[in-house]
XYZ file of N, CA, C and O in Angstrom:
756
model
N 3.176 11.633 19.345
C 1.902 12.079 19.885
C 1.020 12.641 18.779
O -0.195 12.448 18.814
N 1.513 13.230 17.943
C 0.580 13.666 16.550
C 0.283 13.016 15.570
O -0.599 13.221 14.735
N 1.385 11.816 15.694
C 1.038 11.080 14.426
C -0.047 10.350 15.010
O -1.107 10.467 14.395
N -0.070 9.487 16.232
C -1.237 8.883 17.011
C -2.239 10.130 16.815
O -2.937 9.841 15.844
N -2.549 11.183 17.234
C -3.565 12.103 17.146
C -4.240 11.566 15.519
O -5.307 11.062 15.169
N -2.974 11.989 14.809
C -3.654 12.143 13.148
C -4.461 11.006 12.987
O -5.657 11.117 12.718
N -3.825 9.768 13.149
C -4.418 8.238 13.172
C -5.748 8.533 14.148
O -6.741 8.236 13.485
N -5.923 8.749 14.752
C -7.337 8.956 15.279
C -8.362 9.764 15.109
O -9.541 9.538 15.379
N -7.802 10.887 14.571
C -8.802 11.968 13.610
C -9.182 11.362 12.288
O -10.301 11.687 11.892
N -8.442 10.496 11.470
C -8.919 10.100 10.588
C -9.869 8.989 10.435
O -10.763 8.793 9.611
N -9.193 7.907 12.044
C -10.395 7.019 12.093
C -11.641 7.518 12.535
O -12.594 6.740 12.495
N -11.878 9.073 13.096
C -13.107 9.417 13.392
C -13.752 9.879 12.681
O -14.953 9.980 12.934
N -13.147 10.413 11.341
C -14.028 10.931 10.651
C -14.297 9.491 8.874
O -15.151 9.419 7.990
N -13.133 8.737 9.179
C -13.913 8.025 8.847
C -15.162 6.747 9.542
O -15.786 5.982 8.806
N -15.289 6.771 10.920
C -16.131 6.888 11.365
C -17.528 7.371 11.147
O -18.508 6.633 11.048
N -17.534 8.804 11.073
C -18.522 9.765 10.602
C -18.911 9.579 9.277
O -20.101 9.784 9.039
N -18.192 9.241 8.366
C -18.793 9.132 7.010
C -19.161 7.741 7.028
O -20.032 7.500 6.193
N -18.771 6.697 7.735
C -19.851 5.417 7.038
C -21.289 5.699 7.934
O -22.434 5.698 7.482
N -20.884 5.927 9.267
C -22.015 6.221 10.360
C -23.496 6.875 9.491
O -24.623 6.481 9.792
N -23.248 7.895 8.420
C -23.868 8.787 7.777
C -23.949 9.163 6.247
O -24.443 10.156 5.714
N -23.390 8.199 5.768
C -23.185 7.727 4.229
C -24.041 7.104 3.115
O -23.958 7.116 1.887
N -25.175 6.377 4.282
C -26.504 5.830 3.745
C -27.715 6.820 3.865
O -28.240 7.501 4.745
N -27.875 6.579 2.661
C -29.771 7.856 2.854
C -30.189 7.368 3.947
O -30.302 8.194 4.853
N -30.619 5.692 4.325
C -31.546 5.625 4.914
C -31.603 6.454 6.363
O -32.557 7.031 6.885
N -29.873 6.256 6.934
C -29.455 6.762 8.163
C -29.741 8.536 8.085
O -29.882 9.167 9.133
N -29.775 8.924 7.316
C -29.714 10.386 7.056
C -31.426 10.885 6.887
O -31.933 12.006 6.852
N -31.922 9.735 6.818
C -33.532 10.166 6.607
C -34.281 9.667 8.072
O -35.445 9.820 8.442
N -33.127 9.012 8.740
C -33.933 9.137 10.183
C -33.156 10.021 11.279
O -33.370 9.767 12.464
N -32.274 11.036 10.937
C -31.801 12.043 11.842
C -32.325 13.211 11.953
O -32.690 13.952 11.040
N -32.379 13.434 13.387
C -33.559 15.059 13.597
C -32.365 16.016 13.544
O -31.185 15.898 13.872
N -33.106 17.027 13.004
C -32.174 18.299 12.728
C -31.404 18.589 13.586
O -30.323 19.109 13.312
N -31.767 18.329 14.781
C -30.583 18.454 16.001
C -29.371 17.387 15.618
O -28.240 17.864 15.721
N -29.429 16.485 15.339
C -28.557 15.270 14.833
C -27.749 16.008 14.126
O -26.683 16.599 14.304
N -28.601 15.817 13.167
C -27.444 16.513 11.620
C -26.685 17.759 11.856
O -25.688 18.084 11.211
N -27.189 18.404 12.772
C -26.773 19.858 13.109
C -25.406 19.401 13.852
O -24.302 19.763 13.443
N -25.606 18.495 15.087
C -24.376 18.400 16.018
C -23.449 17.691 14.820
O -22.381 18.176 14.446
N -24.014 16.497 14.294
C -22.997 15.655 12.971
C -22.326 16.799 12.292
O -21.114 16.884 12.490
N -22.969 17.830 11.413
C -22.135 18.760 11.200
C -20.825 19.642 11.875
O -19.724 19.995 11.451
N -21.510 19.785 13.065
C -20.584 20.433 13.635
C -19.295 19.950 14.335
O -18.312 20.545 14.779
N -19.648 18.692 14.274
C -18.086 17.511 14.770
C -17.625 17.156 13.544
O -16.655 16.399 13.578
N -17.990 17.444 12.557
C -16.948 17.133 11.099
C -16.443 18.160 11.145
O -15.221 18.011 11.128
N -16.993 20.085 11.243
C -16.606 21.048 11.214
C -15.178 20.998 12.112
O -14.047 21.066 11.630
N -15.516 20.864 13.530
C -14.396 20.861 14.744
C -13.188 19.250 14.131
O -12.188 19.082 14.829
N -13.353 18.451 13.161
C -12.430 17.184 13.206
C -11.781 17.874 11.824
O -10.637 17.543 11.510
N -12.725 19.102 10.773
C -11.819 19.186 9.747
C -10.532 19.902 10.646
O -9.342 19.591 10.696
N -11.367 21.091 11.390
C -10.060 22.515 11.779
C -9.106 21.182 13.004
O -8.077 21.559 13.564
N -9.495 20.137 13.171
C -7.703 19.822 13.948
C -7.393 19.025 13.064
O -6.166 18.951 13.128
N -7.879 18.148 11.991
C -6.769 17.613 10.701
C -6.052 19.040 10.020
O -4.840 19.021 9.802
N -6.656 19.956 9.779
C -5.999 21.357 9.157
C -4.754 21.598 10.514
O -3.603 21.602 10.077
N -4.827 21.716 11.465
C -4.424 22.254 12.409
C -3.173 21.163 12.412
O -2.085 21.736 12.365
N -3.110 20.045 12.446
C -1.824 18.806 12.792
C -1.273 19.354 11.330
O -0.359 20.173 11.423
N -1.683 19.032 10.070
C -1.020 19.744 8.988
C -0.301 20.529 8.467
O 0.648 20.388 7.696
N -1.033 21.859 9.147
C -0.147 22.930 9.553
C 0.937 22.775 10.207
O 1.976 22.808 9.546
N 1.030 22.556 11.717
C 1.828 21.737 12.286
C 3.308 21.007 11.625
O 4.497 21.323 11.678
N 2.507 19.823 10.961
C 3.829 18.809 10.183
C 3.928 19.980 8.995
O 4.821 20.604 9.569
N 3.688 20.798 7.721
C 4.603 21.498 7.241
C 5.303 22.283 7.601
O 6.445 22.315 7.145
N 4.728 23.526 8.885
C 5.958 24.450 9.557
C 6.795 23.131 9.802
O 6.976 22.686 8.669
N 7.330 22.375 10.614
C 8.267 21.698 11.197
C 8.979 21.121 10.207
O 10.156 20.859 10.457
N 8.271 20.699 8.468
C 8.949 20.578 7.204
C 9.708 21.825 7.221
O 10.803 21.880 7.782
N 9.038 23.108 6.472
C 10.054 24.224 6.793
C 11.172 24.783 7.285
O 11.990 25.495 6.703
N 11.143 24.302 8.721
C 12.179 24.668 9.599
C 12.764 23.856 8.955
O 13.382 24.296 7.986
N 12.813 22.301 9.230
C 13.668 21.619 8.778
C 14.457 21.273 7.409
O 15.255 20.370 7.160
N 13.878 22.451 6.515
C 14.337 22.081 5.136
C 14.182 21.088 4.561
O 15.026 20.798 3.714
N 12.809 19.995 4.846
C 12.506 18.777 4.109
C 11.349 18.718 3.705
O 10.447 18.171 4.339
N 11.176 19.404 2.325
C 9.843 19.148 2.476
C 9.252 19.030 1.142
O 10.150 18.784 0.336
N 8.031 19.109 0.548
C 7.839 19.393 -1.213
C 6.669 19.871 -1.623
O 5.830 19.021 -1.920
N 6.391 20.925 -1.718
C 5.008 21.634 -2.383
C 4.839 20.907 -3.536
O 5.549 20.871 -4.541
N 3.426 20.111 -3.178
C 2.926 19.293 -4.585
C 1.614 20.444 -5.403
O 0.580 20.777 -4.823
N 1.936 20.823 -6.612
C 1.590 21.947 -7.102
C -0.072 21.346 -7.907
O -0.254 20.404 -8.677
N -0.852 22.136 -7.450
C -2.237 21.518 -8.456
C -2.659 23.205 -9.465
O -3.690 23.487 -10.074
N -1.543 23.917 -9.297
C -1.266 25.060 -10.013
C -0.786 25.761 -10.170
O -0.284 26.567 -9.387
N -0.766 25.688 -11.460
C 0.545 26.814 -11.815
C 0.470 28.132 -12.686
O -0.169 28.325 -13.720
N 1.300 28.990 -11.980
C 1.051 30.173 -13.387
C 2.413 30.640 -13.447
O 3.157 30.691 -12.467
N 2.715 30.972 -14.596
C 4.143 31.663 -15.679
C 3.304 32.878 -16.122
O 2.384 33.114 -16.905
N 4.350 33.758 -14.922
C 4.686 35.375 -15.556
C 3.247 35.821 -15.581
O 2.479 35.436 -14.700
N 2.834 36.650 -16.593
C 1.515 36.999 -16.285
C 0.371 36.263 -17.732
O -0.358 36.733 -18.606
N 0.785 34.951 -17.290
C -0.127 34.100 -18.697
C -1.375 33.859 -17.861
O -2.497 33.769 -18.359
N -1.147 33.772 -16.716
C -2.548 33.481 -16.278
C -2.079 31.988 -15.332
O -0.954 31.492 -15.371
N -3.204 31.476 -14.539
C -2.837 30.421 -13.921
C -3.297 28.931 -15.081
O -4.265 28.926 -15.842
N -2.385 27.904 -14.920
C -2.716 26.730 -15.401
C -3.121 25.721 -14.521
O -2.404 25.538 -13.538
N -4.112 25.032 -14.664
C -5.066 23.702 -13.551
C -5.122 22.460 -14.759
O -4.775 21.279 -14.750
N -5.451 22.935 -15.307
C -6.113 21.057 -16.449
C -4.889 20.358 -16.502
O -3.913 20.955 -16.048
N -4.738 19.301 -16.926
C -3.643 18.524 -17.273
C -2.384 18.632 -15.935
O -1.207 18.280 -15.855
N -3.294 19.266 -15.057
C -1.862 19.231 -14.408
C -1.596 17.792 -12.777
O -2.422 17.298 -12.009
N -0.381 17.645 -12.879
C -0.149 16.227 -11.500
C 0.981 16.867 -10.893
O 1.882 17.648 -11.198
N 0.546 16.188 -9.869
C 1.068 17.056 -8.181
C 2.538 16.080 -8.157
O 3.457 16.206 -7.347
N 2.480 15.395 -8.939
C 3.450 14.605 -8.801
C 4.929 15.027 -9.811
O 6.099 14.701 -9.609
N 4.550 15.563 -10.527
C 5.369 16.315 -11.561
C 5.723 17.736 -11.920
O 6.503 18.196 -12.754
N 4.860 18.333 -10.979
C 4.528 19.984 -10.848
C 5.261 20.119 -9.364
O 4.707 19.400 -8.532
N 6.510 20.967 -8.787
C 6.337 20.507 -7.333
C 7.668 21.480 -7.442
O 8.260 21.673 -8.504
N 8.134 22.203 -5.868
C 9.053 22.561 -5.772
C 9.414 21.716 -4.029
O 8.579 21.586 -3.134
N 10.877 21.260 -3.982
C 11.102 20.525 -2.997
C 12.189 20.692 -2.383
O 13.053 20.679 -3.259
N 12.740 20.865 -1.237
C 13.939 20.955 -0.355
C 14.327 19.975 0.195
O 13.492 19.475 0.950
N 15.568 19.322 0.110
C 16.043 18.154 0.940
C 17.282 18.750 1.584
O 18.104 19.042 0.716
N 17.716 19.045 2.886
C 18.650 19.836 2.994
C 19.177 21.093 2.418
O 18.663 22.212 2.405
N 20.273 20.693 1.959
C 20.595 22.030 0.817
C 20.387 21.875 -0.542
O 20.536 22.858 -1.268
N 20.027 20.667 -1.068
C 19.544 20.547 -2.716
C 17.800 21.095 -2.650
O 16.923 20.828 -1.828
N 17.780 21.888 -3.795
C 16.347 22.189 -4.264
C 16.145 21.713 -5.789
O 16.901 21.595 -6.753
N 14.814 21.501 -5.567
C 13.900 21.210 -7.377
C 13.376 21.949 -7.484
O 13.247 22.533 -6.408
N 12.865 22.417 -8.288
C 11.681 22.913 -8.931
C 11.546 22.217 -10.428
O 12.423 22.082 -11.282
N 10.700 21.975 -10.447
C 9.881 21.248 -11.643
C 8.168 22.149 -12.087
O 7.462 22.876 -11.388
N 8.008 21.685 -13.489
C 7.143 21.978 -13.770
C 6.835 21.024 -14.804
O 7.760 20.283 -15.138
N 5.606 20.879 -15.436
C 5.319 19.779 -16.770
C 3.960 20.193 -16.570
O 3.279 20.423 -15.571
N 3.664 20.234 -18.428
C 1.741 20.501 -18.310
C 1.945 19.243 -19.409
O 1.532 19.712 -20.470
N 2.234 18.349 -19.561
C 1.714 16.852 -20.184
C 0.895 17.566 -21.731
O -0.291 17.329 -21.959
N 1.734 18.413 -22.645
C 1.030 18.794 -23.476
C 1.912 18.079 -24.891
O 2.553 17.043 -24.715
N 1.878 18.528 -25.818
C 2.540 17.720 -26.903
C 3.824 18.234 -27.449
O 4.372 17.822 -28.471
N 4.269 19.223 -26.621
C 5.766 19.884 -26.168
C 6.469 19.133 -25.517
O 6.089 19.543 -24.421
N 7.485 18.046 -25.170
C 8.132 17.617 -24.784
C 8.453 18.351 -23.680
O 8.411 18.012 -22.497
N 8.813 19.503 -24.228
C 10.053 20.711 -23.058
C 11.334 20.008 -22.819
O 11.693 18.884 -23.169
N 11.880 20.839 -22.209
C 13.607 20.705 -21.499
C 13.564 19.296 -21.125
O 14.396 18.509 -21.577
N 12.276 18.789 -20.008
C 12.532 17.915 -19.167
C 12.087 16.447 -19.757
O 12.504 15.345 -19.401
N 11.187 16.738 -20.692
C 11.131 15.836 -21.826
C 9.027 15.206 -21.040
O 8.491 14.117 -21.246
N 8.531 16.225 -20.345
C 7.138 15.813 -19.705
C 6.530 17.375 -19.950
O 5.854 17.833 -19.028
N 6.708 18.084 -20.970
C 6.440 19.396 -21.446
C 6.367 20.793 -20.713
O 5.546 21.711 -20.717
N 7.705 20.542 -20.014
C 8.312 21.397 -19.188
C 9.584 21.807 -18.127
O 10.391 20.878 -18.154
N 9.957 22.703 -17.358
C 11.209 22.431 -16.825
C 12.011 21.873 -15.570
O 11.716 22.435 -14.516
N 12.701 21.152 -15.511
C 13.100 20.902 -14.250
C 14.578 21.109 -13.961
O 15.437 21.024 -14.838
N 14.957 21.522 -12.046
C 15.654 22.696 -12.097
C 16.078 22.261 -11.073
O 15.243 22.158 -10.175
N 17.548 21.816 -10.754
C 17.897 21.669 -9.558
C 18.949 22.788 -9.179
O 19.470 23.550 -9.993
N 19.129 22.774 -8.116
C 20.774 23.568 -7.190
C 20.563 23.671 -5.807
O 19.646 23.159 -5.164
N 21.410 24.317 -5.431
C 21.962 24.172 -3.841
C 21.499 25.692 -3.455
O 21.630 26.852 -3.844
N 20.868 24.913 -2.427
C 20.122 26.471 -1.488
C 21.062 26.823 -0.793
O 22.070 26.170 -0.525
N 20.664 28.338 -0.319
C 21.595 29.214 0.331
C 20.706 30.429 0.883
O 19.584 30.264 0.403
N 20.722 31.540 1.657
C 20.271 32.162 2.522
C 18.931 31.667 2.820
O 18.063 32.521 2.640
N 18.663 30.934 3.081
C 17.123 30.453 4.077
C 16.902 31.464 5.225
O 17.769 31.896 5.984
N 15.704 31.736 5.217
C 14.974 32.685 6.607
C 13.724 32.058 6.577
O 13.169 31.894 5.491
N 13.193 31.676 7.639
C 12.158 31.244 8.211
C 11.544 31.983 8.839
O 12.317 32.763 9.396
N 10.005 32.286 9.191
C 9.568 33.037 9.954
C 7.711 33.066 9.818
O 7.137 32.551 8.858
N 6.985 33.751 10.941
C 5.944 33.281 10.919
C 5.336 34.799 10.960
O 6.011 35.583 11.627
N 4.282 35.270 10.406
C 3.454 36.509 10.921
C 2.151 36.570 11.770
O 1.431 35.718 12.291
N 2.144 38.179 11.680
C 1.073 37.447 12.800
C -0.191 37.153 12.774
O -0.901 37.109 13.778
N -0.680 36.859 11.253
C -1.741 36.140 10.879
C -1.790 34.361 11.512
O -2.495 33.458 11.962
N -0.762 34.683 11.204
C -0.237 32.683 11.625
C 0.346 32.036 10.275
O 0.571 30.837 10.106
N 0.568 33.190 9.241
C 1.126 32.280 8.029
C 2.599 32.125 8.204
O 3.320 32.965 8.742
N 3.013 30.912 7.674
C 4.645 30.620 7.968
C 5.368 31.191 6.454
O 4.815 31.047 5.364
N 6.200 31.604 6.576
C 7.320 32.250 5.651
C 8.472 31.672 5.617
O 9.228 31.533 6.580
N 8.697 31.225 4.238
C 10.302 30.386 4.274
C 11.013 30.716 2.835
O 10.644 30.154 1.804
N 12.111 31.720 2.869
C 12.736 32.415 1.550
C 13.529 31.641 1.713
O 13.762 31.131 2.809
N 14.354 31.277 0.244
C 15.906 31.258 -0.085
C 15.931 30.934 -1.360
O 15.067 30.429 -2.077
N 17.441 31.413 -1.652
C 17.798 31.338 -2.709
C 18.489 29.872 -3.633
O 19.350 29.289 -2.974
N 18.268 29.392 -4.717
C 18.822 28.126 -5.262
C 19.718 28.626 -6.659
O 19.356 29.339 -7.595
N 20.821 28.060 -6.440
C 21.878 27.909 -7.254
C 22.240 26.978 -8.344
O 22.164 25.874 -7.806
N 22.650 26.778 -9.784
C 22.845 25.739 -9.832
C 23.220 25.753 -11.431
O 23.220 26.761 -12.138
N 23.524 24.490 -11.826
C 23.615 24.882 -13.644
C 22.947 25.064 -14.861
O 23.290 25.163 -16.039
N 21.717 25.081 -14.133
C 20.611 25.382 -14.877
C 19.415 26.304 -14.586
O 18.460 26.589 -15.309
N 19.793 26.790 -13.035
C 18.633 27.733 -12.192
C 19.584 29.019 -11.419
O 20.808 28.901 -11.362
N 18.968 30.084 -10.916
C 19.234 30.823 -10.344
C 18.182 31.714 -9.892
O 17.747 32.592 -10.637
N 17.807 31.562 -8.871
C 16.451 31.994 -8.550
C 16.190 32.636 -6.701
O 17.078 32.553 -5.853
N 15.258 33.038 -6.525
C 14.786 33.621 -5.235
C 13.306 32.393 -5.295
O 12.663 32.306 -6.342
N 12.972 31.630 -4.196
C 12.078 31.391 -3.653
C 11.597 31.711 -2.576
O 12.337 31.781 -1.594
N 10.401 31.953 -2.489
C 9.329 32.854 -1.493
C 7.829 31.495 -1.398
O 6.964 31.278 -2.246
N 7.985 31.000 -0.397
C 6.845 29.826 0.093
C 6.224 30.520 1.727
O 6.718 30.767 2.827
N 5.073 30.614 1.169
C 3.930 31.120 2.209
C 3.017 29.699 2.512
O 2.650 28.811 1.742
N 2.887 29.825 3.471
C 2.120 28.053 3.979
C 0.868 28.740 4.882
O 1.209 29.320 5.913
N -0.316 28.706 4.600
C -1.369 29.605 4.712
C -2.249 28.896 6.467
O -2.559 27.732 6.721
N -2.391 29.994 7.233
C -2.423 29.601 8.808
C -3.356 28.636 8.769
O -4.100 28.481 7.801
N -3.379 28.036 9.648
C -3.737 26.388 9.664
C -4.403 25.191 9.067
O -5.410 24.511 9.268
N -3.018 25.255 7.937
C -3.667 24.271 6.821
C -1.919 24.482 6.569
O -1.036 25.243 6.967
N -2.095 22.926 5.363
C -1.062 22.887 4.600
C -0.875 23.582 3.458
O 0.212 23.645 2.885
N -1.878 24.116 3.086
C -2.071 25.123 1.641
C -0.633 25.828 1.122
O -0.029 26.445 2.000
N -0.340 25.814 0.476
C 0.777 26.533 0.191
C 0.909 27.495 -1.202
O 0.265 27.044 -2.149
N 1.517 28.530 -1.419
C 2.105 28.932 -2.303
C 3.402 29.527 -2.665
O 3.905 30.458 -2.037
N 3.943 28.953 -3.717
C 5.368 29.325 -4.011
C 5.770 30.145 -5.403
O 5.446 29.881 -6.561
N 6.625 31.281 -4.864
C 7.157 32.193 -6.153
C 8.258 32.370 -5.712
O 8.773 32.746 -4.659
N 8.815 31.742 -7.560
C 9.596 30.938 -7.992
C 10.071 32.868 -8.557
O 9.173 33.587 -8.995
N 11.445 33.367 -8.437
C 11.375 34.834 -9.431
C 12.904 34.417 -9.979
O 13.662 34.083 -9.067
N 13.313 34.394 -10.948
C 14.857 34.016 -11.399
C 15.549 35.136 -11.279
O 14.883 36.171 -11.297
N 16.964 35.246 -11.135
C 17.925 36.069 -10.771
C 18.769 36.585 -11.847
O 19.406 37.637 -11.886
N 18.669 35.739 -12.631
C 19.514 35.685 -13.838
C 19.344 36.706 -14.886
O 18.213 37.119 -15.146
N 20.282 37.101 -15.447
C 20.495 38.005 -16.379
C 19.539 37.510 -17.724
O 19.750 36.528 -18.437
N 18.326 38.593 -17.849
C 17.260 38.286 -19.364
C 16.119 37.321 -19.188
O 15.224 37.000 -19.969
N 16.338 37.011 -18.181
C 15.353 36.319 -17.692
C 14.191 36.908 -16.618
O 14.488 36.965 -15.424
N 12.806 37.362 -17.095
C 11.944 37.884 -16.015
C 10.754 37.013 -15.728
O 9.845 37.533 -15.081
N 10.617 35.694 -16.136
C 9.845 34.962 -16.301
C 9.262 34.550 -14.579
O 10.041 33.735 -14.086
N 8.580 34.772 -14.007
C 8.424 34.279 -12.679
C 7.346 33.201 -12.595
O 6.450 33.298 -13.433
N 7.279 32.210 -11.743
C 6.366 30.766 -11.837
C 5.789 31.089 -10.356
O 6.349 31.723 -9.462
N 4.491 30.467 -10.348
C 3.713 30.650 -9.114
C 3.042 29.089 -9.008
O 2.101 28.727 -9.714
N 3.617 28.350 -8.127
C 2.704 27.518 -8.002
C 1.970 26.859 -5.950
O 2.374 26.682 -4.801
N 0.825 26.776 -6.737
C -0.129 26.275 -5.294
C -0.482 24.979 -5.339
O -0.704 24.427 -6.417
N -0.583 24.274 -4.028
C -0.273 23.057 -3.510
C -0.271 22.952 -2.307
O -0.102 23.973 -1.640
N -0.456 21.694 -1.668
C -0.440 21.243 -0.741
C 1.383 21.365 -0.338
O 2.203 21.108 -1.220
N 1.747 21.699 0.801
C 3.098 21.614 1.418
C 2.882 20.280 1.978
O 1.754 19.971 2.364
N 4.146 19.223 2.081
C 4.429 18.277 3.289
C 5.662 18.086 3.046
O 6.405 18.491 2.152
N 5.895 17.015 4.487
C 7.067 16.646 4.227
C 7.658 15.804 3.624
O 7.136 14.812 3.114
N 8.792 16.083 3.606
C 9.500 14.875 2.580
C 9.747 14.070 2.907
O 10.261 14.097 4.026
N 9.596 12.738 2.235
C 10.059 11.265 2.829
C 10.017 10.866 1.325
O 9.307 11.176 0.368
N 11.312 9.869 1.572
C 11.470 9.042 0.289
C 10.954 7.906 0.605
O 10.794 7.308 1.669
N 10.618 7.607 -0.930
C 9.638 6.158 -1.090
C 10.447 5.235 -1.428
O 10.035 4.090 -1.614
């Protein structure tokens, strides 16, 4: 029923953008026009935000899912955006295995050999939970031979927005990673 919903919110608003995409069409609409046109893109963004929301809590619960990161920040350097892909930046849950990855594509190779680190292990105390803003909350901890860490993912009320802090557990290590992104779910390609 949502995925049909989604498929139809998108054909409506792409609808709306060819409908209104040409000057000429836009130079013969009375302000009442453009006003209501606005306000049905307004009401079609908040239920694409709203199904979104939706499919990441239900990622969450289910432990399948992958924050694709369009930023990142380490410790208190500040946040990083340029050079960065959602595709290589990302922290992800498939059951009980977790990633975390990072790469800024700089002329550092890093650990992972894309100029930065990547980090797998096996999750363990998961808590889920929602406040009463409407933001969803999903902690746990990842284990592994190269990580040891606390994750803390906030998925921001109705949207997929996400942010994740990454804090390590490990002895000498205070380095903490913050990255923001879109949450979804996981599906392999």
């Amino acid at each position: 029923m949502i995925i049909a919903c989604l498929g139809i919110s998108y054909a409506s608003a792409q609808d709306i953008y060819d409908d209104y995409k040409t000057p000429a069409k836009q130079e013969k609409l009375t302000k009442e026009e453009k006003k209501a046109r606005k306000e049905k893109e307004k009401h079609l963004q908040a239920f694409n935000d709203s199904v979104a929301f939706k499919f990441a809590n239900a990622a969450l619960r289910e432990g399948q899912f992958v924050l694709l990161a369009t930023r990142v920040e380490l410790g208190n350097m500040g946040a990083m955006e340029y050079g960065l892909n959602d595709h290589t930046n990302f922290v992800y849950q498939v059951g009980k295995e977790a990633v975390i990855q990072i790469a800024f594509n700089g002329p550092n190779p890093g650990f992972n050999g894309m100029g930065g680190i990547t980090c797998r292990g096996n999750v363990t105390n998961s808590k889920y939970s929602v406040d009463k803003k409407g933001y969803a909350h999903y902690d746990f901890s990842v284990f592994g031979s190269d990580i040891s860490a606390q994750v803390m993912i906030t998925v921001y009320a109705e949207s997929n927005q996400a942010i994740a802090y990454v804090e390590p557990t490990f002895a000498g290590s205070n380095m903490s990673i913050t990255l923001h992104g879109e949450l979804r779910p996981y599906k392999k390609e």
